PDB file of N, CA and C in Angstrom:
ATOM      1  N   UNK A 501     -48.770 292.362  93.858  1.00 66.00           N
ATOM      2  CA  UNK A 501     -49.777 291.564  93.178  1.00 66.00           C
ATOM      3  C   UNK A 501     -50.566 290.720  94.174  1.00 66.00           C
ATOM      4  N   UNK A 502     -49.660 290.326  95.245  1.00 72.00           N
ATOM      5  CA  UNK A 502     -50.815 289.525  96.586  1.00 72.00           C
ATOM      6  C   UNK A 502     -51.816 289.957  96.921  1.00 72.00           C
ATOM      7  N   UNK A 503     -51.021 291.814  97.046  1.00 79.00           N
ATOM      8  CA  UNK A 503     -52.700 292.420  97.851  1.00 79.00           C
ATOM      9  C   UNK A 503     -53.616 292.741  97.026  1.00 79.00           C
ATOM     10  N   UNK A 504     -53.602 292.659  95.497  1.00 76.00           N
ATOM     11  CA  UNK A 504     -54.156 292.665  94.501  1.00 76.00           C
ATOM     12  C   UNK A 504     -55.220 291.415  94.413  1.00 76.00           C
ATOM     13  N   UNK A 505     -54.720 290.289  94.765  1.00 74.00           N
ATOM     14  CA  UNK A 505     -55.172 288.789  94.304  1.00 74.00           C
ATOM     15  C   UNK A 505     -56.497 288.872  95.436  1.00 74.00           C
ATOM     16  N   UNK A 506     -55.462 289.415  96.968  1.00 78.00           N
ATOM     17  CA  UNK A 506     -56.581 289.139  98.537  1.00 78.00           C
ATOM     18  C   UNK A 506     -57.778 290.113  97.929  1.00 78.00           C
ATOM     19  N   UNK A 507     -57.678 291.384  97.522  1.00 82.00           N
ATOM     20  CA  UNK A 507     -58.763 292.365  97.553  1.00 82.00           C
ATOM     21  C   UNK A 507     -59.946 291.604  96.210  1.00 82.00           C
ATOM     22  N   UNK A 508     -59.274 291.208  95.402  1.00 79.00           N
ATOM     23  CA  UNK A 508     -59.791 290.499  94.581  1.00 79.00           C
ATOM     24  C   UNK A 508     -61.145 289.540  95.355  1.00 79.00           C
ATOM     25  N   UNK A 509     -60.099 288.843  95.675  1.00 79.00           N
ATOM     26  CA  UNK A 509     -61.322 287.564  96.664  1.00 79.00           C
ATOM     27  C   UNK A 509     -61.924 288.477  97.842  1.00 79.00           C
ATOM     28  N   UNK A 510     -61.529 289.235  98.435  1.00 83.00           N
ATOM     29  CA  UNK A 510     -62.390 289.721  99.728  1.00 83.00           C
ATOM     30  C   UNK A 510     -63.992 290.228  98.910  1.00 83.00           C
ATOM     31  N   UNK A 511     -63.555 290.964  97.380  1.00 83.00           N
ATOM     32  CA  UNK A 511     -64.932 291.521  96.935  1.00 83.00           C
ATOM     33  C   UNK A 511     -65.784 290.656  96.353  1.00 83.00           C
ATOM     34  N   UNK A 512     -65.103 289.528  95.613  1.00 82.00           N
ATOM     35  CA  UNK A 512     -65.794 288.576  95.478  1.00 82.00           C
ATOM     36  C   UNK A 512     -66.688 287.299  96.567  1.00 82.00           C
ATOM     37  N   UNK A 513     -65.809 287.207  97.897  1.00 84.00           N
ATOM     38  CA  UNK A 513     -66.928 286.987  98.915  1.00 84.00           C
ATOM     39  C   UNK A 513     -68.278 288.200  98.875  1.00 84.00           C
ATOM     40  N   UNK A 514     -67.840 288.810  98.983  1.00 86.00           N
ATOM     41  CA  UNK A 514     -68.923 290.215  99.530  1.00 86.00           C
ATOM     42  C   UNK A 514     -69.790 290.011  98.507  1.00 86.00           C
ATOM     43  N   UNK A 515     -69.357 290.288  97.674  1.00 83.00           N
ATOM     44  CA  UNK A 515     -70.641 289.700  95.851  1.00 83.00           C
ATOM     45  C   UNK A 515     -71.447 288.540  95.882  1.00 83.00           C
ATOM     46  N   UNK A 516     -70.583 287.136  96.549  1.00 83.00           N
ATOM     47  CA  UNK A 516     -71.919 286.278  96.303  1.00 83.00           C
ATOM     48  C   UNK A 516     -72.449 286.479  97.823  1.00 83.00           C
ATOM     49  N   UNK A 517     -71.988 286.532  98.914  1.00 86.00           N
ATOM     50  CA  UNK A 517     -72.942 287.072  99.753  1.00 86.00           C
ATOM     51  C   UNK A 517     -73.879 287.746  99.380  1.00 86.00           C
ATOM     52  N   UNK A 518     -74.057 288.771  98.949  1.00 86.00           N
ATOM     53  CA  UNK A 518     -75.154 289.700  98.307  1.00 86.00           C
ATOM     54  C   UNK A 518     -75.965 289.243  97.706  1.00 86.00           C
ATOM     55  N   UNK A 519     -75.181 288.091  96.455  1.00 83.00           N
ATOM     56  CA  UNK A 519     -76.582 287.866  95.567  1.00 83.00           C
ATOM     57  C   UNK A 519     -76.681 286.532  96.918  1.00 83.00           C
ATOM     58  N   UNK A 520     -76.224 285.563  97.335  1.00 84.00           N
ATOM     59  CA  UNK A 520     -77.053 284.787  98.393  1.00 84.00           C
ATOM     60  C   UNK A 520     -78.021 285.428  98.807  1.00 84.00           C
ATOM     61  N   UNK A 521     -78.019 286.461  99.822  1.00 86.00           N
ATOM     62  CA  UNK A 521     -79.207 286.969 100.516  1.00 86.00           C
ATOM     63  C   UNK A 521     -80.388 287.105  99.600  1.00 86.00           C
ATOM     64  N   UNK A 522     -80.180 287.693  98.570  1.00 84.00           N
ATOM     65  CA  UNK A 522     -80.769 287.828  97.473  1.00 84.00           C
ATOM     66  C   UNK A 522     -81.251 287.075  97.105  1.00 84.00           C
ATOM     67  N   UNK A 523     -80.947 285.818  96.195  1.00 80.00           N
ATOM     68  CA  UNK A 523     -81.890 285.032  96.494  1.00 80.00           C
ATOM     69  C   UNK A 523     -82.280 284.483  97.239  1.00 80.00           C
ATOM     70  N   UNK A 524     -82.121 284.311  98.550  1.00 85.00           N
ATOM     71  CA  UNK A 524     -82.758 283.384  99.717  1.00 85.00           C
ATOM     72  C   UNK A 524     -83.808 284.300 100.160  1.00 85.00           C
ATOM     73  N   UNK A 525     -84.005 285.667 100.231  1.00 88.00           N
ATOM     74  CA  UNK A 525     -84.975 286.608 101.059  1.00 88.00           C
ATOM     75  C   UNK A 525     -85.952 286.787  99.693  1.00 88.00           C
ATOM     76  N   UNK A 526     -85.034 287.757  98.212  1.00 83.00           N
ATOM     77  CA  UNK A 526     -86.335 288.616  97.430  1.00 83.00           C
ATOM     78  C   UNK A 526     -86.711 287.515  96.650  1.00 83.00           C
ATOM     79  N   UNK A 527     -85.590 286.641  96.001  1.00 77.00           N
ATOM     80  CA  UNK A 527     -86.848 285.509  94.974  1.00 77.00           C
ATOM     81  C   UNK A 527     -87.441 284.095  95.431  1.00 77.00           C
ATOM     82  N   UNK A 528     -86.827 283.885  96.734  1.00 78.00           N
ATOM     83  CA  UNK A 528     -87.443 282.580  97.438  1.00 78.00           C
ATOM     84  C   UNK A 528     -87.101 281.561  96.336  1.00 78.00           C
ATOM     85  N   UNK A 529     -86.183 282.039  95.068  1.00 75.00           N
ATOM     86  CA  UNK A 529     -85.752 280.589  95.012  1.00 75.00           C
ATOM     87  C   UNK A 529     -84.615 279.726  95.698  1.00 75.00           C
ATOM     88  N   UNK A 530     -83.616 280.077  96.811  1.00 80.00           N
ATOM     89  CA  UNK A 530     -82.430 279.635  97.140  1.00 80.00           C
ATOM     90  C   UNK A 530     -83.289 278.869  98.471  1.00 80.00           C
ATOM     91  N   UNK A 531     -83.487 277.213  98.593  1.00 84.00           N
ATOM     92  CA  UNK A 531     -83.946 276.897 100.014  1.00 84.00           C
ATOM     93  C   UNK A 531     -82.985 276.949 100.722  1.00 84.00           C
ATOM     94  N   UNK A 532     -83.079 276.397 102.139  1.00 89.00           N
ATOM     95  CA  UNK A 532     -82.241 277.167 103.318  1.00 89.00           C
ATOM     96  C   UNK A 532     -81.008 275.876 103.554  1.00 89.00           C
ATOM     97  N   UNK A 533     -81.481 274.909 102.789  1.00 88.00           N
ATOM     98  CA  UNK A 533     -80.000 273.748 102.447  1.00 88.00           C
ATOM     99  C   UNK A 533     -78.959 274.620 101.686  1.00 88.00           C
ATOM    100  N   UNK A 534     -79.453 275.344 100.403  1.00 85.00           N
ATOM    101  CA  UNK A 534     -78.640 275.632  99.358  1.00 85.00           C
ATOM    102  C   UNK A 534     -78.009 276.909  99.978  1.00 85.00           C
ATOM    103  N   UNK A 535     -78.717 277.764 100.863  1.00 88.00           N
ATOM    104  CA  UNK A 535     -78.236 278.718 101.616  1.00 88.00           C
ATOM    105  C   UNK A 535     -77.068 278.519 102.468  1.00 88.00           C
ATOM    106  N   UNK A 536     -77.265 277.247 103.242  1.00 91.00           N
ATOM    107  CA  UNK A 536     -76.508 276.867 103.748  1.00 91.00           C
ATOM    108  C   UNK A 536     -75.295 276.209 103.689  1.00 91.00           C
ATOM    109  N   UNK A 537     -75.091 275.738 102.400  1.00 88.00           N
ATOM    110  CA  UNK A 537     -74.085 275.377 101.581  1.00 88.00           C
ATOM    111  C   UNK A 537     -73.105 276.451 101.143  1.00 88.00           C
ATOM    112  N   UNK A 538     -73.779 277.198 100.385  1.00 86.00           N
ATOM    113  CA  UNK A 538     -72.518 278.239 100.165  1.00 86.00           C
ATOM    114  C   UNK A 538     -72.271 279.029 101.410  1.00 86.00           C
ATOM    115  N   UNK A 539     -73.327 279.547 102.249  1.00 91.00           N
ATOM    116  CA  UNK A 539     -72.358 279.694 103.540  1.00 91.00           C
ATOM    117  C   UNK A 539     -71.111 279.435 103.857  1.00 91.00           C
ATOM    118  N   UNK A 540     -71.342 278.053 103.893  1.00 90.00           N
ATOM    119  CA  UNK A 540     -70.340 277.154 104.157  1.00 90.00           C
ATOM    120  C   UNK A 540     -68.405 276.967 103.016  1.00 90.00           C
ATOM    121  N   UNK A 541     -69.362 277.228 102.114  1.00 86.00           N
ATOM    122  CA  UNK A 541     -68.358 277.230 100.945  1.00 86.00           C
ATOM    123  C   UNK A 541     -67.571 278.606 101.149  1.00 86.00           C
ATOM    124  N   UNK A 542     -68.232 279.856 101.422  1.00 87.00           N
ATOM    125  CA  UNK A 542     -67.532 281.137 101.826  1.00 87.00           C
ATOM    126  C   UNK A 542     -66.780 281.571 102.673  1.00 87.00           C
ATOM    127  N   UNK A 543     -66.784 280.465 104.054  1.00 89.00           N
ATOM    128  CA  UNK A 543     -66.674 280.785 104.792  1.00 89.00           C
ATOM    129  C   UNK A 543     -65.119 279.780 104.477  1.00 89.00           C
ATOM    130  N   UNK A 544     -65.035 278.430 104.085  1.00 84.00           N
ATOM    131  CA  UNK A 544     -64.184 277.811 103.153  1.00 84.00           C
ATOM    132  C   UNK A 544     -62.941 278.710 102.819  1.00 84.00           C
ATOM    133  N   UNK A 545     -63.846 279.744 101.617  1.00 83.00           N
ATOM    134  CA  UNK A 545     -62.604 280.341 101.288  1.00 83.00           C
ATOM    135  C   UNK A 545     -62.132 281.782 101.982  1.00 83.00           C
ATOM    136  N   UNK A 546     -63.121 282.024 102.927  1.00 86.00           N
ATOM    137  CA  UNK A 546     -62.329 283.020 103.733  1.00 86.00           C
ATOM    138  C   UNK A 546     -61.067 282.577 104.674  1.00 86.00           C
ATOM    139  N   UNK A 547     -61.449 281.840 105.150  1.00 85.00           N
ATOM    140  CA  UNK A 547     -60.172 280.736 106.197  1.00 85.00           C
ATOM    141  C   UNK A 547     -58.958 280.821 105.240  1.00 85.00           C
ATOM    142  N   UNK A 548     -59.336 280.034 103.960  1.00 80.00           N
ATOM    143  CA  UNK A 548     -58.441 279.520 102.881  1.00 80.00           C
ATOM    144  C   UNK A 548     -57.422 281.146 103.016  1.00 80.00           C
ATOM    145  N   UNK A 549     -58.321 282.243 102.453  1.00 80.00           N
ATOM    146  CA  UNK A 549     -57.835 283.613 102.211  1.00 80.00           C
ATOM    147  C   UNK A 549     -57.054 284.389 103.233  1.00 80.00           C
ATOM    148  N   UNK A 550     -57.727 283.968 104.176  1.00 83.00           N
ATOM    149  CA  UNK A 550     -56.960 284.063 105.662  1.00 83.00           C
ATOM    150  C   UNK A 550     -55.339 283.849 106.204  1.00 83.00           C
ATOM    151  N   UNK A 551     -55.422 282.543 105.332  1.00 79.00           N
ATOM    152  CA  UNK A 551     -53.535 281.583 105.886  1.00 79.00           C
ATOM    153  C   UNK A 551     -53.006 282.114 104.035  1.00 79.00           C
ATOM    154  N   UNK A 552     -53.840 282.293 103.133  1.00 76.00           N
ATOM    155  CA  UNK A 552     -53.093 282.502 101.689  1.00 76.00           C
ATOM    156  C   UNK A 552     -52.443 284.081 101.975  1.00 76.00           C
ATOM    157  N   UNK A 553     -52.851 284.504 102.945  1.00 75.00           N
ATOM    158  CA  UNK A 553     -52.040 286.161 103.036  1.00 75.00           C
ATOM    159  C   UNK A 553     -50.932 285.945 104.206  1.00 75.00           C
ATOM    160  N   UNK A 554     -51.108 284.879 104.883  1.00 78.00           N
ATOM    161  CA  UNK A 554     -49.873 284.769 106.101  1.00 78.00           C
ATOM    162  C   UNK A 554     -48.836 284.017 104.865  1.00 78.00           C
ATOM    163  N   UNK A 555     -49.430 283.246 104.241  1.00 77.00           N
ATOM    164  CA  UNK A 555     -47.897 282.020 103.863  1.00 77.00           C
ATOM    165  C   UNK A 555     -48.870 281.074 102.978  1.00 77.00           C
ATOM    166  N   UNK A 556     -48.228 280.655 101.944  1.00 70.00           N
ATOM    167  CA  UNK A 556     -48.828 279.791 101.220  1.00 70.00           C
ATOM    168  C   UNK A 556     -48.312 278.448 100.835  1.00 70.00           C
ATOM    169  N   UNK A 557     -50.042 278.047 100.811  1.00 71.00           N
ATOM    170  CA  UNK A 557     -49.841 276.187 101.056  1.00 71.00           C
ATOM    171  C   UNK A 557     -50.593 275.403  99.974  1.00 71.00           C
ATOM    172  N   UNK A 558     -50.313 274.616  99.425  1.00 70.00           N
ATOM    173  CA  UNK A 558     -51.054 274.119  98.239  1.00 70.00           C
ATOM    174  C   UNK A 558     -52.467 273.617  98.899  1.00 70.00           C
ATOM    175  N   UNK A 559     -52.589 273.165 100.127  1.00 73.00           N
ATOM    176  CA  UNK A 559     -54.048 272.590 100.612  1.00 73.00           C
ATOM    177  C   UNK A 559     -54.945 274.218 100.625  1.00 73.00           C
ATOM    178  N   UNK A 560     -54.664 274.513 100.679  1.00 74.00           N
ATOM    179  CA  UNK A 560     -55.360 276.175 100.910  1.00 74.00           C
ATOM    180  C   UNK A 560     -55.868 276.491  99.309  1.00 74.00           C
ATOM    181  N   UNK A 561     -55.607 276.071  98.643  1.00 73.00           N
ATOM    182  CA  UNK A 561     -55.898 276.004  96.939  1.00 73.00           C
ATOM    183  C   UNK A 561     -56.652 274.931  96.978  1.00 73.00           C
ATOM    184  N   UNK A 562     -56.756 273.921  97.213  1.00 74.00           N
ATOM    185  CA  UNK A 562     -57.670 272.857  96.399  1.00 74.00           C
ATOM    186  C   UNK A 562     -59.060 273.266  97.264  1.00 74.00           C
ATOM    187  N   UNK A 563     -58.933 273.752  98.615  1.00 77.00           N
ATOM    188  CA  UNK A 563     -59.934 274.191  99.819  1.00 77.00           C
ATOM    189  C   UNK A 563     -60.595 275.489  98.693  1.00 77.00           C
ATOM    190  N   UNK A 564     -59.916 276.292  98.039  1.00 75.00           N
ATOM    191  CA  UNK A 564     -60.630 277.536  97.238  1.00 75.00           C
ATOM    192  C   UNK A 564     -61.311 276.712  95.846  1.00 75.00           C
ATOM    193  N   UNK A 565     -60.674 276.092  95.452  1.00 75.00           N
ATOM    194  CA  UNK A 565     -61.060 275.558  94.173  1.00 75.00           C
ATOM    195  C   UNK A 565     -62.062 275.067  94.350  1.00 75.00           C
ATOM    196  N   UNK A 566     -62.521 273.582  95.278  1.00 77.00           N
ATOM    197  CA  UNK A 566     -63.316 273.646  95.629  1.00 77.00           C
ATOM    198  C   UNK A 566     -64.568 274.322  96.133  1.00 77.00           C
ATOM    199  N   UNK A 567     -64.081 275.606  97.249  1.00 81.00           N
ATOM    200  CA  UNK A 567     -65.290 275.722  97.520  1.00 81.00           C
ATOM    201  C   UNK A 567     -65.487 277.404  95.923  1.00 81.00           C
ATOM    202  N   UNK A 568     -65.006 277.801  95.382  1.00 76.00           N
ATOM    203  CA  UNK A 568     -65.342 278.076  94.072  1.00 76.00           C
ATOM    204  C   UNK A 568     -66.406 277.437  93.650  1.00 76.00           C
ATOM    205  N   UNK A 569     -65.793 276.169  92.981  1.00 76.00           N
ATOM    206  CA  UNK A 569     -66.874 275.443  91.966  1.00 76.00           C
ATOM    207  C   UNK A 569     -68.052 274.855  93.022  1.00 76.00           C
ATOM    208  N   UNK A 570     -68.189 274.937  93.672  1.00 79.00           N
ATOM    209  CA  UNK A 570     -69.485 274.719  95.244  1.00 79.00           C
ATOM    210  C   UNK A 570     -70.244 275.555  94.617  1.00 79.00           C
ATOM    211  N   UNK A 571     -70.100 277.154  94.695  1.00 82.00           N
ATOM    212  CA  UNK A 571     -70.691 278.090  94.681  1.00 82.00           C
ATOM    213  C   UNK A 571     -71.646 278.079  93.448  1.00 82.00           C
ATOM    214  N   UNK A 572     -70.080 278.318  92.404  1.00 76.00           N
ATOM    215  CA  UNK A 572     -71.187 277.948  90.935  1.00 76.00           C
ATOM    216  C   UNK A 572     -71.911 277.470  90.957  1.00 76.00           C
ATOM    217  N   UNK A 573     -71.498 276.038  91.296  1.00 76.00           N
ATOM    218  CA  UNK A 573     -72.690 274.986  91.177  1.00 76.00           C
ATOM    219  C   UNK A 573     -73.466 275.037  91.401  1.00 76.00           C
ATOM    220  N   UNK A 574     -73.938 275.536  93.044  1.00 79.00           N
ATOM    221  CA  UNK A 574     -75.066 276.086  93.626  1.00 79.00           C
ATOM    222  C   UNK A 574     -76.087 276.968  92.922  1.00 79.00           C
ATOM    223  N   UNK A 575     -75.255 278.029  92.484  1.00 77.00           N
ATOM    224  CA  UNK A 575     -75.656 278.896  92.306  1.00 77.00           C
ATOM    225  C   UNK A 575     -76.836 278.510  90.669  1.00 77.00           C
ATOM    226  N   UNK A 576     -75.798 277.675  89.568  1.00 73.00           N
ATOM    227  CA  UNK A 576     -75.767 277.318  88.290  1.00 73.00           C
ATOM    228  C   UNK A 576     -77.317 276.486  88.963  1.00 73.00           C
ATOM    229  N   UNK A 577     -77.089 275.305  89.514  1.00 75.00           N
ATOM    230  CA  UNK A 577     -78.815 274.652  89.853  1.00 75.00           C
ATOM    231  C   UNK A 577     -79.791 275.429  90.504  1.00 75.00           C
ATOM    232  N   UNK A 578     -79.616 276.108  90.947  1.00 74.00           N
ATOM    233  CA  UNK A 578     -80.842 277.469  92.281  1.00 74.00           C
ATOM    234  C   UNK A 578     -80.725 277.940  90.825  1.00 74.00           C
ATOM    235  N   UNK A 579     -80.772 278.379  89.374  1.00 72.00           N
ATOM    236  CA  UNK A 579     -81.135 278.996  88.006  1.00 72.00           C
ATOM    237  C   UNK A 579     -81.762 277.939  87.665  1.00 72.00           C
ATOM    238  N   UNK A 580     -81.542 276.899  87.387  1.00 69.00           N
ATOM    239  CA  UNK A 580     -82.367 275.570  86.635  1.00 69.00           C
ATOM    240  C   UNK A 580     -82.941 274.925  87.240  1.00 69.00           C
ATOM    241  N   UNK A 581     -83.757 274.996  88.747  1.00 70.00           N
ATOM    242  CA  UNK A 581     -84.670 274.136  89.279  1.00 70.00           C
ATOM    243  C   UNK A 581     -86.036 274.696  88.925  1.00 70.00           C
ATOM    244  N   UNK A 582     -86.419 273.707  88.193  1.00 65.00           N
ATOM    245  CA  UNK A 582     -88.337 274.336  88.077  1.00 65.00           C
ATOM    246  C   UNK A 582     -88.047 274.355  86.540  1.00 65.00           C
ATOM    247  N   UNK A 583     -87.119 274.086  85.764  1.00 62.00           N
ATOM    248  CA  UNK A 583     -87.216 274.413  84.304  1.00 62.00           C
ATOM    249  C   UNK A 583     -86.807 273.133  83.756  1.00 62.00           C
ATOM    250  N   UNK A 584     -87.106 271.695  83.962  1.00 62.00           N
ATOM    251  CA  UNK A 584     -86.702 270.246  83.628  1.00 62.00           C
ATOM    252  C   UNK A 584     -85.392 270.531  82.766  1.00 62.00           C
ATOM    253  N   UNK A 585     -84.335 271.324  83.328  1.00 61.00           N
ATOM    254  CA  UNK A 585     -83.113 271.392  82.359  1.00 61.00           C
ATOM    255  C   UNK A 585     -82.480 269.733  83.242  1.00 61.00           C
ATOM    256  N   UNK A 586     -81.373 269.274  82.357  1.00 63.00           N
ATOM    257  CA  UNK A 586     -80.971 268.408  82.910  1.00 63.00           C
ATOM    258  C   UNK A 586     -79.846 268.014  83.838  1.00 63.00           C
ATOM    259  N   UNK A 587     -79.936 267.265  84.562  1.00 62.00           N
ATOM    260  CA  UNK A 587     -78.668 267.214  86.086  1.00 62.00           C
ATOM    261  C   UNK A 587     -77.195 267.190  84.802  1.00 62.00           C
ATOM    262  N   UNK A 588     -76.907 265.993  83.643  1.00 69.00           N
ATOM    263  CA  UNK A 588     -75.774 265.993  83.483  1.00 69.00           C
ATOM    264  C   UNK A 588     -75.141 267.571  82.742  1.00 69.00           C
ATOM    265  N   UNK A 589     -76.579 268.501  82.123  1.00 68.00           N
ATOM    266  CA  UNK A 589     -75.751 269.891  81.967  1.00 68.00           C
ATOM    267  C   UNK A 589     -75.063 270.557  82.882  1.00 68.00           C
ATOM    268  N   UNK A 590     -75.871 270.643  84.267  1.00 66.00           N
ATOM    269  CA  UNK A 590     -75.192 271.089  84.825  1.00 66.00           C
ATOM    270  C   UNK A 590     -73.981 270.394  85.674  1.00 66.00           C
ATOM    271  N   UNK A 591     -73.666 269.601  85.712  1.00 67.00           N
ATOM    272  CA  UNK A 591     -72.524 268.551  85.749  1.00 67.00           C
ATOM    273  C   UNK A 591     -71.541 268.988  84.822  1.00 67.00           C
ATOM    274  N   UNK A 592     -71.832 269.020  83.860  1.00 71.00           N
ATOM    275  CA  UNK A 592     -70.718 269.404  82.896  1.00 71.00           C
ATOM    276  C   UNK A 592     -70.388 271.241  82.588  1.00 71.00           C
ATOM    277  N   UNK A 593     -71.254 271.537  83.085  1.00 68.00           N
ATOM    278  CA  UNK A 593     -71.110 272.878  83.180  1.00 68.00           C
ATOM    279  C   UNK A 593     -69.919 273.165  84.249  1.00 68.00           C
ATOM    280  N   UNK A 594     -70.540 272.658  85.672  1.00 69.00           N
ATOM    281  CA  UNK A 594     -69.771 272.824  87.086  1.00 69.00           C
ATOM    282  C   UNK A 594     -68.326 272.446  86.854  1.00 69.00           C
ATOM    283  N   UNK A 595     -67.916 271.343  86.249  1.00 73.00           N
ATOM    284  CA  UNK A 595     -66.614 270.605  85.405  1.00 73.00           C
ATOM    285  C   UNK A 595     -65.971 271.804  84.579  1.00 73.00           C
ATOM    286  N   UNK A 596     -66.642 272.885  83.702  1.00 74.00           N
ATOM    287  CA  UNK A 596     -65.829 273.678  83.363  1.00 74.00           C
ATOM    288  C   UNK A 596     -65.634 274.885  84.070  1.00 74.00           C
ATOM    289  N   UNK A 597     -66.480 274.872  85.429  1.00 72.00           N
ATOM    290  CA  UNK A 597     -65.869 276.199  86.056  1.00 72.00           C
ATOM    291  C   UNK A 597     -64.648 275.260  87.240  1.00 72.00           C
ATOM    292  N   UNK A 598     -64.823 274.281  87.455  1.00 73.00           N
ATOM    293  CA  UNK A 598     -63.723 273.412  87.557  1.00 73.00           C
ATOM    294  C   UNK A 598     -62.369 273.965  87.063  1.00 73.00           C
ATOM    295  N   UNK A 599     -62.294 273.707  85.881  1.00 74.00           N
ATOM    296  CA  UNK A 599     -61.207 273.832  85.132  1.00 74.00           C
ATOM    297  C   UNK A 599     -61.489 275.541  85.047  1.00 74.00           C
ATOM    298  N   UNK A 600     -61.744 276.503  85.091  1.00 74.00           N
ATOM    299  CA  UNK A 600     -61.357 277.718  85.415  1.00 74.00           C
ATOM    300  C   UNK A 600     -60.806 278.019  86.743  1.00 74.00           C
ATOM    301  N   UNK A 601     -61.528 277.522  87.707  1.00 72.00           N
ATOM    302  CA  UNK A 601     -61.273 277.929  89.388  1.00 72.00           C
ATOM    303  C   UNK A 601     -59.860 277.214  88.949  1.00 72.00           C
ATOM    304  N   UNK A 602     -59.389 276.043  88.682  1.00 75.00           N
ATOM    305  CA  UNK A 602     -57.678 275.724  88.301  1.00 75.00           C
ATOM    306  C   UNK A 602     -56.633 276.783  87.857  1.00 75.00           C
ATOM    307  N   UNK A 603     -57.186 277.186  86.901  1.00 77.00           N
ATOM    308  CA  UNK A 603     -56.543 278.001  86.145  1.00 77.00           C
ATOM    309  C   UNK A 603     -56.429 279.871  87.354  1.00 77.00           C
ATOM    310  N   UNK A 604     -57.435 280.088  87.564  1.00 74.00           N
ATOM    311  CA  UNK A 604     -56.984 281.101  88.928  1.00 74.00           C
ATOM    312  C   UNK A 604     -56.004 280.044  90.126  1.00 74.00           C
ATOM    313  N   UNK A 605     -56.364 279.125  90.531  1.00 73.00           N
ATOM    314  CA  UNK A 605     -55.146 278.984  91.626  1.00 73.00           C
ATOM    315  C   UNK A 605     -53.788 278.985  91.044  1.00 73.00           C
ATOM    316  N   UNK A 606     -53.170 278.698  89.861  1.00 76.00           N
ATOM    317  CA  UNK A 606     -52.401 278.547  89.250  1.00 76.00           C
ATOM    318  C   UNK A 606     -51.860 280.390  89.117  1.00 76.00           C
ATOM    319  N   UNK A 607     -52.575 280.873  88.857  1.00 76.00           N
ATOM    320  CA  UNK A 607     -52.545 282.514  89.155  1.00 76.00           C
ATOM    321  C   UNK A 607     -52.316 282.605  90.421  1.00 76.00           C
ATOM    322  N   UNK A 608     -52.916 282.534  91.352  1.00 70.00           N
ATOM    323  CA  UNK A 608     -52.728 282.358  92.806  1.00 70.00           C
ATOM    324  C   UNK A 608     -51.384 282.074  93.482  1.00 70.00           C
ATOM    325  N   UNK A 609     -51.036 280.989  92.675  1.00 72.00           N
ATOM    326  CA  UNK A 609     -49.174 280.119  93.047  1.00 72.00           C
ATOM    327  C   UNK A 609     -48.398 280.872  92.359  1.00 72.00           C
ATOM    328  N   UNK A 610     -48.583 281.452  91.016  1.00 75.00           N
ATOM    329  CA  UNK A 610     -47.826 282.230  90.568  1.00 75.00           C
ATOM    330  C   UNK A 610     -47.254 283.473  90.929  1.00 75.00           C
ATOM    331  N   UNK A 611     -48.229 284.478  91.407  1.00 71.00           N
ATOM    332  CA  UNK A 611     -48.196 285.314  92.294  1.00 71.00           C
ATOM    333  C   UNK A 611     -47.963 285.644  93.962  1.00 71.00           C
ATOM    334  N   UNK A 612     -47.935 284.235  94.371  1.00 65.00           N
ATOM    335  CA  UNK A 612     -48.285 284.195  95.610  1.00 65.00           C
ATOM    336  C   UNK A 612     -46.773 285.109  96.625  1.00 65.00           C
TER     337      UNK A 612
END
C-alpha cells in the first residue's frame, strides 16, 4: 500500500505541474509570484515524499498538508481573480481542503 500511496503523489506532482505551466504560459492567468509559490509548495512535498518512502515522521505530514492546501489555494484564487468573488469564500473554501489534505495524511500514517 506505500508504493501505492508514493505513486499516488509522484502523479499528482506531475498533474499540477502540468496544469501550472498551463496556466502560467497558455492562459496568462497564473503571475510569476503565484507560479512561484506552488513551485515551491511541490517541491515541499517532493522532499516531504522523499524521507515518507525512507521512514516516517509526523513533520513530513504537516510539510504535505500544508503544502497541499498551498496549492489549492493557489490554484482556487488564480480561478477567482478578475471575477469580484470574495477573499473570505475562498478562505473558507481553502479551510475545507484543509480538512481533506488531514484526512489523506491520516491515510498516509495509517498505511505508512
Amino acid at each position: 500500500m506505500k508504493v501505492f500511496i508514493i505513486a499516488y503523489m509522484v502523479l499528482y506532482l506531475l498533474i499540477v505541474l502540468g496544469a501550472t505551466l498551463y496556466s502560467f504560459f497558455k492562459t496568462k492567468k497564473m503571475n510569476s509570484l503565484r507560479l512561484g509559490l506552488v513551485i515551491f509548495a511541490l517541491v515541499v512535498i517532493a522532499i516531504s515524499l522523499f524521507f515518507y518512502a525512507q521512514v516516517y515522521h509526523p513533520l513530513q505530514m504537516v510539510g504535505i498538508a500544508l503544502a497541499f492546501t498551498s496549492i489549492s489555494s493557489l490554484f482556487l484564487y488564480n480561478s477567482l481573480v478578475g471575477e469580484n468573488n470574495s477573499f473570505f469564500t475562498m478562505f473558507g473554501l481553502s479551510f475545507l481542503r484543509l480538512v481533506i489534505h488531514l484526512q489523506l495524511l491520516f491515510l498516509l500514517y495509517f498505511f505508512r
